[in-house]
């Protein structure tokens, strides 16, 4: 199967259509019409076999996740998803694998309204790069740099599930049958908080998506905003699947350093705190206050009201 | 060296600055301001070690070429280069290699006015993906689909040099010392015809860049435009380095199927033919008429005024 046929069969004229795509796959470039009064948000993420995913990861999940992790970056800016390109390197042409991958990719694309406008398919070690374009009203993007002393720190969803799902796949943790599907889905099918991100425009002072773990990603906000934070470890949202599987202490470790949650971490000034409930009501996502921005440049933790220093692998890096 | 440090040292705040980049590397997304009255042209190309380049390709050339091949796609649409993202997979962190790669990439970026706004660096088999964004006035983009019967067929520059340069590197051809540097540069440092592409807006009826070879790329225009073409093989521009190295017959084979020329192939209606000279004067590139669009859906060749069927490897595919 030649590249042209492969694109024709699995990627061209599939998935979400958008009126602002004036020319899609099949020319030297795609042409898209940006909306008036908006700026373009651009991000890209690469997934490499053996580094970011195992060779036996189901192709449907891989297709879905390749887009979801990029959508999560748009969510963290408060941007509306628009267009993507896909660079796909494959060691061979496996039609079933391609059908499944394409199906997972377009499932996410249709749900979030993204059009695939171009790409490149090449022979090579299995590797997927999605470059995503979103749009956000001028001056309304959520950045990492806006957190101020006194702002409240929030997160969406629950943390640590994806990392435990990964350890389950690696046979590093034995999980009860009733929790397996939930944890696997949290790892394979993360939910980018796209609507929540848009709802936070004008309310949140800063935002980031949790790809590397709470400690690491909160540190990015603190560095960019030149502030510190006090985090109440008791307030960090943990699923029952996580705590029942590994106990409270290890659950906290997963939540703080596990990574790949793709939840949003954001800060809100006191004056906007009341408006958050209403704004996020329609986004259909739980969120919870876990701390407050303070002076300094470090993260301090409390547990049961007492200062607390998490001690586990990974923490010393930050 | 961690990813953050690598980006900081080799990629962040380097190269071309643009006033329309409102937020560059370092947040979840970059933010860019599209120009009024223009549409965005998007393209991406991947280069995989062992497939698109040899492991010993100089990193400077690889950096330059990674961007140049994408700029060539913008040129073929008549678009002005604007922003790019870089997805870089590397098996290890070699600081000298990275310094050279970055230097080559930014040499092209500065010359053509492209800002690096984001990307992803990962561990993995060596692989480079650049996704480029350009801008083109609404309704003025050059497409593959506009060629009409009677239009003249033109190409820029000379064809086949890059493919011979590659065969020289592969030790498939022995080249005289006086031609080596020229052929190597044509392979390692292709010149994307960015200004020529912009100059052709409103004049050319269709355009494509020559990445796969004249026969293959002209076929894309014919298919998209639903027409045929008669090409005068004597008119195809060949460099003296090419003809002196391999003789006239083999030179033609390189020109027709060699690939990686990154010259422009375009069609011009008779009514615009006189305007082409003036328009391309400032683009600083030679161009020549090589044939005419006709009915049918095939490429017919003439040589010395007689019908001619090229017979060489690769031709039968089209």
Coordinates of C-alpha atoms in Angstrom, one line a residue, chain B:
Chain B
X1 CA 20.4 17.0 30.4
X2 CA 16.6 17.3 30.9
X3 CA 14.1 18.3 28.3
X4 CA 13.6 21.7 29.8
X5 CA 17.4 22.5 29.8
X6 CA 17.7 21.2 26.2
X7 CA 14.9 23.5 25.0
X8 CA 16.3 26.4 27.0
X9 CA 19.8 26.0 25.6
X10 CA 19.2 25.2 22.0
X11 CA 15.7 26.4 21.0
X12 CA 14.1 28.9 23.3
X13 CA 14.4 32.6 22.5
X14 CA 16.5 31.8 19.4
X15 CA 16.2 32.7 15.8
X16 CA 13.6 34.9 14.2
X17 CA 11.4 37.1 16.4
X18 CA 8.0 38.1 15.1
X19 CA 5.6 40.8 16.4
X20 CA 2.6 38.5 15.8
X21 CA 3.9 35.9 18.3
X22 CA 2.2 36.8 21.5
X23 CA 3.4 33.9 23.5
X24 CA 6.3 31.6 22.4
X25 CA 7.9 28.5 23.8
X26 CA 7.2 27.8 27.5
X27 CA 3.5 27.6 28.1
X28 CA 1.0 24.9 27.2
X29 CA 0.5 26.4 23.8
X30 CA 2.0 29.2 21.8
X31 CA -0.3 32.2 20.9
X32 CA 0.0 33.9 17.5
X33 CA -2.1 36.7 15.9
X34 CA -3.3 35.9 12.4
X35 CA -3.2 38.8 10.0
X36 CA -6.5 40.3 8.8
X37 CA -7.8 39.2 5.4
X38 CA -5.5 36.2 5.2
X39 CA -6.0 32.5 5.6
X40 CA -3.6 30.2 7.3
X41 CA -1.6 27.6 5.2
X42 CA -0.6 24.5 7.3
X43 CA 1.8 21.7 6.3
X44 CA 4.1 19.2 8.0
X45 CA 6.9 17.0 6.9
X46 CA 8.8 14.3 8.8
X47 CA 12.4 13.2 8.3
X48 CA 13.3 9.8 9.7
X49 CA 16.9 8.6 10.1
X50 CA 17.6 5.7 7.8
X51 CA 14.6 6.5 5.6
X52 CA 14.9 10.2 4.7
X53 CA 18.5 10.8 5.7
X54 CA 21.6 8.9 6.6
X55 CA 22.9 8.8 10.2
X56 CA 26.0 10.7 9.1
X57 CA 24.1 13.6 7.5
X58 CA 25.7 16.8 9.0
X59 CA 23.3 18.1 11.7
X60 CA 23.5 21.7 10.4
X61 CA 22.2 20.5 7.0
X62 CA 19.6 18.4 8.6
X63 CA 18.3 21.3 10.7
X64 CA 18.2 23.5 7.6
X65 CA 16.6 20.9 5.4
X66 CA 13.9 20.0 8.0
X67 CA 12.6 23.5 7.7
X68 CA 13.4 24.1 4.0
X69 CA 11.2 21.1 2.8
X70 CA 8.2 22.6 4.7
X71 CA 8.9 26.1 3.4
X72 CA 8.8 24.6 -0.1
X73 CA 5.2 23.5 0.6
X74 CA 4.3 27.1 1.6
X75 CA 6.0 28.3 -1.5
X76 CA 3.8 26.1 -3.7
X77 CA 0.7 27.7 -2.2
X78 CA 2.1 31.2 -2.6
X79 CA 2.0 31.6 1.2
X80 CA 4.2 33.8 3.4
X81 CA 6.1 31.8 6.1
X82 CA 5.1 32.7 9.7
X83 CA 5.4 30.1 12.5
X84 CA 6.6 26.6 13.1
X85 CA 6.7 23.9 15.7
X86 CA 9.4 21.3 16.0
X87 CA 9.0 17.7 17.2
X88 CA 12.4 16.2 17.7
X89 CA 13.1 12.6 18.8
X90 CA 16.7 11.8 19.7
X91 CA 18.3 8.6 20.9
X92 CA 20.7 10.6 23.1
X93 CA 21.6 14.1 23.9
X94 CA 24.7 15.1 21.9
X95 CA 25.3 18.7 22.6
X96 CA 27.5 19.4 19.5
X97 CA 24.9 17.7 17.3
X98 CA 22.1 19.8 18.9
X99 CA 24.1 23.0 18.5
X100 CA 24.7 22.3 14.8
X101 CA 21.1 21.2 14.2
X102 CA 19.8 24.3 15.9
X103 CA 22.2 26.5 14.0
X104 CA 21.0 25.1 10.6
X105 CA 17.4 25.3 11.5
X106 CA 17.6 28.9 12.6
X107 CA 19.7 29.8 9.6
X108 CA 16.7 28.9 7.4
X109 CA 14.2 30.3 10.0
X110 CA 15.9 33.7 10.0
X111 CA 16.3 33.9 6.3
X112 CA 12.7 33.2 5.6
X113 CA 11.2 35.0 8.6
X114 CA 9.8 32.0 10.5
X115 CA 9.5 32.0 14.3
X116 CA 9.8 28.7 16.3
X117 CA 6.8 28.9 18.7
X118 CA 6.7 25.4 20.2
X119 CA 7.5 21.8 19.9
X120 CA 8.3 18.6 21.7
X121 CA 11.6 16.9 22.4
X122 CA 11.5 13.2 23.2
X123 CA 13.8 10.2 23.5
X124 CA 13.4 7.9 20.6
X125 CA 14.8 7.0 17.2
X126 CA 16.1 10.1 15.5
X127 CA 13.2 11.7 13.7
X128 CA 12.3 15.4 13.0
X129 CA 8.9 16.7 12.3
X130 CA 8.3 20.4 11.4
X131 CA 4.8 21.7 11.2
X132 CA 4.7 25.1 9.4
X133 CA 2.1 27.8 9.3
X134 CA 2.0 30.5 6.6
X135 CA -0.4 33.1 5.6
X136 CA -1.8 34.0 2.2
X137 CA -4.4 36.6 1.2
X138 CA -7.9 35.1 1.1
X139 CA -8.7 33.6 -2.3
X140 CA -5.1 34.0 -3.6
X141 CA -3.6 30.6 -2.7
X142 CA -2.1 28.5 -5.5
X143 CA -3.7 25.1 -5.6
X144 CA -3.0 21.9 -7.6
X145 CA -6.5 22.0 -9.1
X146 CA -6.5 25.1 -11.3
X147 CA -4.7 24.0 -14.5
X148 CA -6.7 24.5 -17.7
X149 CA -6.2 23.1 -21.2
X150 CA -3.8 25.5 -23.1
X151 CA -2.0 26.7 -19.9
X152 CA 1.8 26.7 -20.2
X153 CA 3.8 24.5 -17.8
X154 CA 6.9 26.1 -16.1
X155 CA 9.5 25.0 -13.6
X156 CA 12.0 27.1 -11.6
X157 CA 15.7 26.3 -11.2
X158 CA 17.2 23.1 -12.6
X159 CA 16.0 19.5 -11.9
X160 CA 17.8 16.3 -10.9
X161 CA 20.8 17.8 -9.1
X162 CA 19.6 16.7 -5.6
X163 CA 19.0 13.1 -6.7
X164 CA 22.5 12.9 -8.2
X165 CA 23.9 14.5 -5.0
X166 CA 22.3 11.7 -3.1
X167 CA 23.7 9.0 -5.4
X168 CA 27.1 10.6 -5.0
X169 CA 26.8 10.2 -1.2
X170 CA 25.7 6.6 -1.6
X171 CA 28.7 6.0 -3.8
X172 CA 26.5 5.0 -6.7
X173 CA 28.0 7.7 -9.0
X174 CA 31.6 8.9 -9.2
X175 CA 31.6 12.7 -9.5
X176 CA 34.4 15.0 -10.6
X177 CA 35.8 17.2 -7.9
X178 CA 34.6 20.4 -9.5
X179 CA 30.9 19.3 -9.3
X180 CA 30.9 17.8 -5.9
X181 CA 30.2 20.8 -3.7
X182 CA 27.4 22.1 -6.0
X183 CA 25.6 18.7 -6.1
X184 CA 26.0 18.2 -2.3
X185 CA 24.6 21.6 -1.6
X186 CA 21.6 21.0 -3.9
X187 CA 20.9 17.8 -1.9
X188 CA 21.6 19.1 1.6
X189 CA 20.5 22.7 1.3
X190 CA 17.5 23.0 -1.1
X191 CA 16.3 26.5 -1.8
X192 CA 12.5 26.7 -1.2
X193 CA 11.1 29.1 -3.8
X194 CA 9.2 31.2 -1.3
X195 CA 9.4 34.6 -3.0
X196 CA 8.7 33.0 -6.4
X197 CA 5.5 31.4 -5.0
X198 CA 4.2 34.7 -3.6
X199 CA 5.0 36.4 -6.9
X200 CA 2.9 33.8 -8.8
X201 CA -0.3 34.7 -6.9
X202 CA -2.9 35.9 -9.3
X203 CA -0.8 34.7 -12.3
X204 CA -0.3 30.9 -12.0
X205 CA -3.4 28.7 -12.4
X206 CA -1.8 25.9 -10.4
X207 CA 1.4 25.0 -8.6
X208 CA 3.2 22.3 -6.7
X209 CA 6.7 21.8 -5.3
X210 CA 8.9 19.1 -6.8
X211 CA 9.6 16.8 -3.9
X212 CA 9.0 13.4 -5.6
X213 CA 10.3 14.2 -9.1
X214 CA 8.7 16.0 -12.1
X215 CA 6.7 13.0 -13.4
X216 CA 5.2 12.2 -10.0
X217 CA 4.4 15.8 -9.0
X218 CA 3.1 16.9 -12.4
X219 CA 0.8 13.9 -12.2
X220 CA -0.7 15.3 -9.0
X221 CA -1.5 18.6 -10.8
X222 CA -3.0 16.7 -13.8
X223 CA -5.1 14.5 -11.5
X224 CA -6.3 17.4 -9.4
X225 CA -7.1 19.5 -12.5
X226 CA -8.4 16.7 -14.6
X227 CA -6.2 17.5 -17.6
X228 CA -3.1 16.1 -19.4
X229 CA 0.2 17.7 -20.4
X230 CA 2.7 17.6 -23.2
X231 CA 6.3 18.1 -22.0
X232 CA 9.2 19.0 -24.2
X233 CA 12.1 16.9 -22.7
X234 CA 14.6 19.2 -24.4
X235 CA 13.3 22.2 -22.4
X236 CA 13.7 20.6 -19.0
X237 CA 16.4 22.7 -17.2
X238 CA 19.5 20.6 -16.4
X239 CA 22.6 22.0 -14.7
X240 CA 26.0 21.6 -16.3
X241 CA 27.1 19.7 -13.2
X242 CA 24.4 17.1 -13.8
X243 CA 24.8 16.7 -17.6
X244 CA 28.7 16.7 -17.4
X245 CA 28.6 14.1 -14.7
X246 CA 26.2 11.5 -16.2
X247 CA 25.4 12.5 -19.8
X248 CA 22.2 13.8 -21.4
X249 CA 20.1 10.6 -21.2
X250 CA 20.7 9.8 -17.5
X251 CA 20.5 13.5 -16.6
X252 CA 17.0 13.5 -18.0
X253 CA 16.1 10.4 -15.9
X254 CA 17.4 12.2 -12.8
X255 CA 15.3 15.3 -13.7
X256 CA 12.1 13.3 -14.3
X257 CA 12.1 10.9 -11.4
X258 CA 14.9 12.0 -9.0
X259 CA 13.0 13.9 -6.5
X260 CA 13.9 16.4 -3.7
X261 CA 14.5 19.3 -6.1
X262 CA 12.2 21.5 -4.1
X263 CA 11.7 23.7 -7.2
X264 CA 8.3 24.9 -8.2
X265 CA 6.2 23.5 -11.0
X266 CA 3.4 25.8 -12.1
X267 CA 1.0 26.5 -14.9
X268 CA 0.2 29.9 -16.4
X269 CA -2.7 30.8 -18.7
X270 CA -1.7 32.4 -22.1
X271 CA -3.2 35.7 -20.9
X272 CA -0.7 35.9 -18.0
X273 CA 2.3 34.6 -19.8
X274 CA 3.8 38.1 -20.4
X275 CA 3.3 39.1 -16.7
X276 CA 5.4 36.2 -15.4
X277 CA 8.8 37.7 -16.4
X278 CA 8.1 40.9 -14.4
X279 CA 6.6 39.1 -11.5
X280 CA 9.5 36.7 -11.0
X281 CA 12.2 39.2 -11.7
X282 CA 12.6 40.1 -8.0
X283 CA 12.3 36.5 -6.8
X284 CA 15.9 36.0 -8.2
X285 CA 15.1 32.6 -9.6
X286 CA 15.4 31.2 -13.2
X287 CA 12.3 29.6 -14.7
X288 CA 11.6 28.1 -18.0
X289 CA 8.6 26.9 -20.0
X290 CA 8.7 23.1 -20.4
X291 CA 5.3 22.3 -21.9
X292 CA 1.6 22.8 -22.2
X293 CA -1.6 21.5 -20.6
X294 CA -3.8 19.5 -22.9
X295 CA -6.8 17.2 -22.7
X296 CA -6.6 13.7 -21.4
X297 CA -5.0 12.7 -18.1
X298 CA -1.5 11.6 -19.1
X299 CA 1.9 13.1 -19.6
X300 CA 3.2 12.9 -23.1
X301 CA 6.8 13.7 -23.8
X302 CA 8.5 15.0 -27.0
X303 CA 12.3 14.9 -27.6
X304 CA 13.7 16.8 -30.6
X305 CA 10.2 17.4 -31.8
X306 CA 9.3 13.7 -31.8
X307 CA 7.0 11.7 -29.5
X308 CA 9.2 10.1 -26.8
X309 CA 8.6 7.5 -24.1
X310 CA 11.1 7.7 -21.2
X311 CA 12.2 4.2 -20.2
X312 CA 13.8 4.1 -16.9
X313 CA 13.2 2.9 -13.3
X314 CA 10.4 4.6 -11.6
X315 CA 8.5 5.8 -14.7
X316 CA 6.1 2.9 -14.9
X317 CA 4.5 3.9 -11.7
X318 CA 2.8 6.8 -13.3

